Tab-separated table of C-alpha atoms in Angstrom:
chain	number	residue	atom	x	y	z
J	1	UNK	CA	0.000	0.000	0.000
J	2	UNK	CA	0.844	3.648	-0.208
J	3	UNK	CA	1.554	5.230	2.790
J	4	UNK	CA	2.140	8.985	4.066
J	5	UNK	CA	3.690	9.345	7.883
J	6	UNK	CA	3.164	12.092	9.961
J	7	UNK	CA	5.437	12.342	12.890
J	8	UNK	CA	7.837	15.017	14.437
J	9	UNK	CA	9.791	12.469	16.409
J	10	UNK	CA	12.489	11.687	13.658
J	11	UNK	CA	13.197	8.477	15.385
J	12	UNK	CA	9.810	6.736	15.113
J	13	UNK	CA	9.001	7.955	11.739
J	14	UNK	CA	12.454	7.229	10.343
J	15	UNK	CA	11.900	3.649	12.065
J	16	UNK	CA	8.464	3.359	10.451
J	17	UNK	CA	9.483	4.346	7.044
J	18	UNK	CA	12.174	1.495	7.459
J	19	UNK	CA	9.701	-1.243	8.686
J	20	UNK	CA	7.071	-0.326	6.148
J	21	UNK	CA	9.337	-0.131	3.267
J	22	UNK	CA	10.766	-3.803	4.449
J	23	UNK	CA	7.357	-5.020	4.417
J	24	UNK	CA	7.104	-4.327	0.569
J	25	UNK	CA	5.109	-0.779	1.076
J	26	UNK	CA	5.923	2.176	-0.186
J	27	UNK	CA	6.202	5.206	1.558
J	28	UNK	CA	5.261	8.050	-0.224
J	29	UNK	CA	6.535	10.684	2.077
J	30	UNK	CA	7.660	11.107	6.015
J	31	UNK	CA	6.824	14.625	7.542
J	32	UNK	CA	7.142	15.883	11.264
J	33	UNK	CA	3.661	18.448	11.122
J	34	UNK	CA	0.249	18.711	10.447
J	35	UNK	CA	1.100	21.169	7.528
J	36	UNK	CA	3.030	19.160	5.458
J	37	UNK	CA	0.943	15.987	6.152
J	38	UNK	CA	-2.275	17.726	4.095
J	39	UNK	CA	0.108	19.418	1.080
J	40	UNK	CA	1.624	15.841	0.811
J	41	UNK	CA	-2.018	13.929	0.364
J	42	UNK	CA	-3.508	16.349	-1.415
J	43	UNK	CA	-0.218	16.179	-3.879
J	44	UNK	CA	-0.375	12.278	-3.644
J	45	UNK	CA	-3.430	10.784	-2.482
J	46	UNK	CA	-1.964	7.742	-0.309
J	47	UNK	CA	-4.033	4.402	0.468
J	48	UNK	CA	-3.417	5.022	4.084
J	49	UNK	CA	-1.994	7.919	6.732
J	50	UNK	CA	-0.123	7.007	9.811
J	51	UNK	CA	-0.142	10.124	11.798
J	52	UNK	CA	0.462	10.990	15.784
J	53	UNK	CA	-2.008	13.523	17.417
J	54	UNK	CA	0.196	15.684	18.897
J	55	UNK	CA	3.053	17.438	16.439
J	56	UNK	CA	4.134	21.176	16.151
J	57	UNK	CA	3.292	23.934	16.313
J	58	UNK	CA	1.447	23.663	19.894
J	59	UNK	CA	1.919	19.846	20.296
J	60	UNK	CA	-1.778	19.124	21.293
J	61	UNK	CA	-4.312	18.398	18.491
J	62	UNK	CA	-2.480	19.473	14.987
J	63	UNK	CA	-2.427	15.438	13.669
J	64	UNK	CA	-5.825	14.881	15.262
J	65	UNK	CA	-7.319	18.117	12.974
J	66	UNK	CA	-5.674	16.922	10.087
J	67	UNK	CA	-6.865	13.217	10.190
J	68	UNK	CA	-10.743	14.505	10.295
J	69	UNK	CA	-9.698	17.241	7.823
J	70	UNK	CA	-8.342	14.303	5.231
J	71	UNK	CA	-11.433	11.834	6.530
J	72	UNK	CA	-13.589	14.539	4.868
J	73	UNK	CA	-11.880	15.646	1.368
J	74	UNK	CA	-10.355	12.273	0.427
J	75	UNK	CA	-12.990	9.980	2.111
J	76	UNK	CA	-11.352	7.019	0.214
J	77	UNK	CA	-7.609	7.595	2.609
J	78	UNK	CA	-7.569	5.813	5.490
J	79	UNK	CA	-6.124	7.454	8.579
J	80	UNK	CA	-4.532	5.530	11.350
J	81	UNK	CA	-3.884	7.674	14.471
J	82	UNK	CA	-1.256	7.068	16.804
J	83	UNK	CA	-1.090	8.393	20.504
J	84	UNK	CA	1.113	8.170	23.528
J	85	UNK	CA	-1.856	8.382	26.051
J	86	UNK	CA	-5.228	7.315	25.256
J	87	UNK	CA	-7.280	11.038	24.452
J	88	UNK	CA	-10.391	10.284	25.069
J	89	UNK	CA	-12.242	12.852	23.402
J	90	UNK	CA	-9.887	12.764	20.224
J	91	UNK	CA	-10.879	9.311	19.909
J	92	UNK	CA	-14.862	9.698	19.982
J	93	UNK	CA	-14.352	12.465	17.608
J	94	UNK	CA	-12.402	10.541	14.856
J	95	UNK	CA	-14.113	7.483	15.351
J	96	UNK	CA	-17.679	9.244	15.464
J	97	UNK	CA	-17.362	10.724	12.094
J	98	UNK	CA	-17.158	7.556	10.152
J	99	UNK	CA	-16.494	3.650	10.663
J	100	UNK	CA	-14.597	3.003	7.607
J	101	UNK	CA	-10.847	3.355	6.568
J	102	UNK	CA	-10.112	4.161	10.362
J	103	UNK	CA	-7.639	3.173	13.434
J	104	UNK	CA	-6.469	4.539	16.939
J	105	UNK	CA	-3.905	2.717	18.065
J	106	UNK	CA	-1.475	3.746	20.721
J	107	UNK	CA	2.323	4.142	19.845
J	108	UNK	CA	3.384	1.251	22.373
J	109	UNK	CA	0.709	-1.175	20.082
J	110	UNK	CA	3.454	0.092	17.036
J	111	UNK	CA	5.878	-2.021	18.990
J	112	UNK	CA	3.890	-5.237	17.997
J	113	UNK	CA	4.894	-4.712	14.372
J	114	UNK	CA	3.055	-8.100	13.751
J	115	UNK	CA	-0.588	-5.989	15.112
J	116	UNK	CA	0.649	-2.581	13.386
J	117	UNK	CA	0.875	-4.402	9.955
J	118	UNK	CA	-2.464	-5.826	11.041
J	119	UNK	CA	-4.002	-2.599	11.446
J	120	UNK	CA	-2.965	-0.942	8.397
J	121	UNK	CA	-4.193	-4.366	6.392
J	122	UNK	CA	-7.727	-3.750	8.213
J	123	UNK	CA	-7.786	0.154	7.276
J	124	UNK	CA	-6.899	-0.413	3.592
J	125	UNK	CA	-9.509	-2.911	3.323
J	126	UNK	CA	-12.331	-0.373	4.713
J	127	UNK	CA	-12.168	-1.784	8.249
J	128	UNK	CA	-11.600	-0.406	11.101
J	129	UNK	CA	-8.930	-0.589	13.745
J	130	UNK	CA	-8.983	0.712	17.360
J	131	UNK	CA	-6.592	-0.124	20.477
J	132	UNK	CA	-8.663	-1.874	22.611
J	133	UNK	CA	-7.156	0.249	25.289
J	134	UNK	CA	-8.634	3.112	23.876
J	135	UNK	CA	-11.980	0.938	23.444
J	136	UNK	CA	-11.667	0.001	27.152
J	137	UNK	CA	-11.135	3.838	27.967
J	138	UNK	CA	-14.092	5.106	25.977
J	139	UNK	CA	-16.222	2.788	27.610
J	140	UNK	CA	-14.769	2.839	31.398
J	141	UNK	CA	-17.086	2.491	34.385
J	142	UNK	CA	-17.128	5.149	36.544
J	143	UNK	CA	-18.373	2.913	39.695
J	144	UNK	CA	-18.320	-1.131	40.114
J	145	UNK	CA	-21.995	-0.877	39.128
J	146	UNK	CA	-23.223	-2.259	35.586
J	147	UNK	CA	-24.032	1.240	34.812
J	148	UNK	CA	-27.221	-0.266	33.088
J	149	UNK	CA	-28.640	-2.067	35.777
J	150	UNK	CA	-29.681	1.833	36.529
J	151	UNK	CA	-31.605	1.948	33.119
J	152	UNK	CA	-35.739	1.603	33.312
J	153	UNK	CA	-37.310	-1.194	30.961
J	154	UNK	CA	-38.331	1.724	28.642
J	155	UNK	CA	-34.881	3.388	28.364
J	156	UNK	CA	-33.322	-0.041	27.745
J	157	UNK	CA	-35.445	-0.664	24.567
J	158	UNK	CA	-34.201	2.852	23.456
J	159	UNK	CA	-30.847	1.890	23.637
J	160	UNK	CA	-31.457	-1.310	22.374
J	161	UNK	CA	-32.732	0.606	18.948
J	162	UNK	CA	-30.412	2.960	19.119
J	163	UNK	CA	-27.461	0.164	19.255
J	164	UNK	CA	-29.802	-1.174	16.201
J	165	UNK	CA	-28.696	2.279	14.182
J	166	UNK	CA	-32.098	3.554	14.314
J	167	UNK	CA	-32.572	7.586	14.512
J	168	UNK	CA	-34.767	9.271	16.732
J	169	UNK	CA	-37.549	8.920	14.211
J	170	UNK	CA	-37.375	5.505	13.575
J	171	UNK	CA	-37.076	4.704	17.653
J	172	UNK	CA	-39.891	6.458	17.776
J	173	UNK	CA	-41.875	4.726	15.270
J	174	UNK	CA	-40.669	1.122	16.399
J	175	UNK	CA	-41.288	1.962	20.270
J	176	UNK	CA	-44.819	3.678	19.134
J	177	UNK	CA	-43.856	6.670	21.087
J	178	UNK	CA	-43.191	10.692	20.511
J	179	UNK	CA	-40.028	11.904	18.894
J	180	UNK	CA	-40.269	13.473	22.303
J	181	UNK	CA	-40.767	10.932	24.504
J	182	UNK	CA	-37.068	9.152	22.232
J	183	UNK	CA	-35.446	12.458	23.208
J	184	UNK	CA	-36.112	12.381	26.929
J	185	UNK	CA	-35.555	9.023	27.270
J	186	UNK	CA	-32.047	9.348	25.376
J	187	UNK	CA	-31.451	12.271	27.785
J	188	UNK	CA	-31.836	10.223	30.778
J	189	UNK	CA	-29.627	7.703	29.053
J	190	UNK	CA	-26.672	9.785	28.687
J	191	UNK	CA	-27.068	11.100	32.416
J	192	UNK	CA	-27.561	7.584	33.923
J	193	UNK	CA	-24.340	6.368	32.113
J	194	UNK	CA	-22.421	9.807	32.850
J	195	UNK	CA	-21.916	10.632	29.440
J	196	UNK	CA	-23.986	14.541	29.945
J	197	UNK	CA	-21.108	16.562	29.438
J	198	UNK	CA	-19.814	15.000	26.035
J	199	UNK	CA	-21.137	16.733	23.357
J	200	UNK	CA	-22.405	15.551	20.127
J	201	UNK	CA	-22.953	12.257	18.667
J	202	UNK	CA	-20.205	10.759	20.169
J	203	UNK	CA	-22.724	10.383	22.971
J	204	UNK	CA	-24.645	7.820	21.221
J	205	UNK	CA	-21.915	6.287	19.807
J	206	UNK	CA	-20.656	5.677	23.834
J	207	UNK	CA	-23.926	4.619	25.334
J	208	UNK	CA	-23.933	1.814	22.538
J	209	UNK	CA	-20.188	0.848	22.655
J	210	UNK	CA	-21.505	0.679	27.242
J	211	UNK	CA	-24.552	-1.300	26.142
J	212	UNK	CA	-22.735	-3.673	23.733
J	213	UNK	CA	-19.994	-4.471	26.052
J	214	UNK	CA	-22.458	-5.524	28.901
């Protein structure tokens, strides 16, 4: 595959750029900031981009901006996103936007170049591939209670729909109750699993990834 690597720490990218290229890749081009990244896939349109969050200027969300950035104009790149620390809100925003063509991964994972090359095989083929670190993270229990052993009968087959992919419409529909009765019932969802104060979808995407894993 055809790979661009984003990375301001010379050693890791320089070591990447070796192990991919000994793998039989080719790597199109190796830059250290979020700048160069987007000139370089807009000039060459890789398969895949390996890219850490954090890189210059500020060192806190350049790579992160850039991988939703490419995610929307070239829709057919993957983006694989590395991290030293599991970001918790990075993730839900990158992985919220679109299943396909996607990893987190943290940069210790990189280590087992056997799961790495794994990872990238997944992406290119229009899978996805996340740490399950981060997956353990984004779906963490706040107390040693099932956190939906706190849901009501009605707010369980809410989230069952919603884990279903149905909108609010369709919940609606399927439950035979008002849009409004979905909405308040979601509501309560995302307080009784202390997920109030994340904003945006991501909150659905959470209560399903808390429902799924119980």
């Amino acid at each position: 595959m055809r790979v661009i690597l984003a990375e301001d720490s010379t050693l890791l990218r320089e070591g990447l750029i070796r192990l991919l290229t000994e793998e039989g890749h080719e790597v199109l081009a190796g830059v250290g900031d979020a700048v160069s990244l987007l000139r370089e896939v807009e000039a060459q349109t890789p398969d895949i981009v390996v890219t850490d969050i954090r890189m210059p200027p500020t060192h806190t969300d350049e790579g992160l901006r850039a991988a939703v950035e490419i995610r929307k104009r070239w829709p057919g790149v993957g983006v694989l996103v590395l991290s030293q620390h599991v970001e918790r809100n990075y993730a839900a925003q990158l992985l919220t936007s679109n299943a396909e063509r996607v990893g987190y991964l943290l940069k210790d994972r990189v280590a087992q170049v056997d799961e790495f090359l794994d990872s990238l095989e997944r992406i290119h083929a229009g899978g996805a591939a996340i740490d399950p670190e981060v997956v353990r993270q984004l779906v963490i229990r706040t107390t040693h209670t099932d956190p939906l052993s706190r849901l009501t009968p009605r707010e369980r087959s809410v989230i069952e729909a919603l884990a279903q992919g149905h909108t609010n419409a369709a919940i609606a529909q399927k439950l035979h109750i008002s849009l409004s009765s979905v909405e308040k019932n979601l509501n309560m969802i995302f307080d009784r699993l202390e997920l109030s104060h994340t904003t945006g979808y991501s909150r659905r995407v959470l209560a399903v990834l808390r429902y799924l894993e119980s």
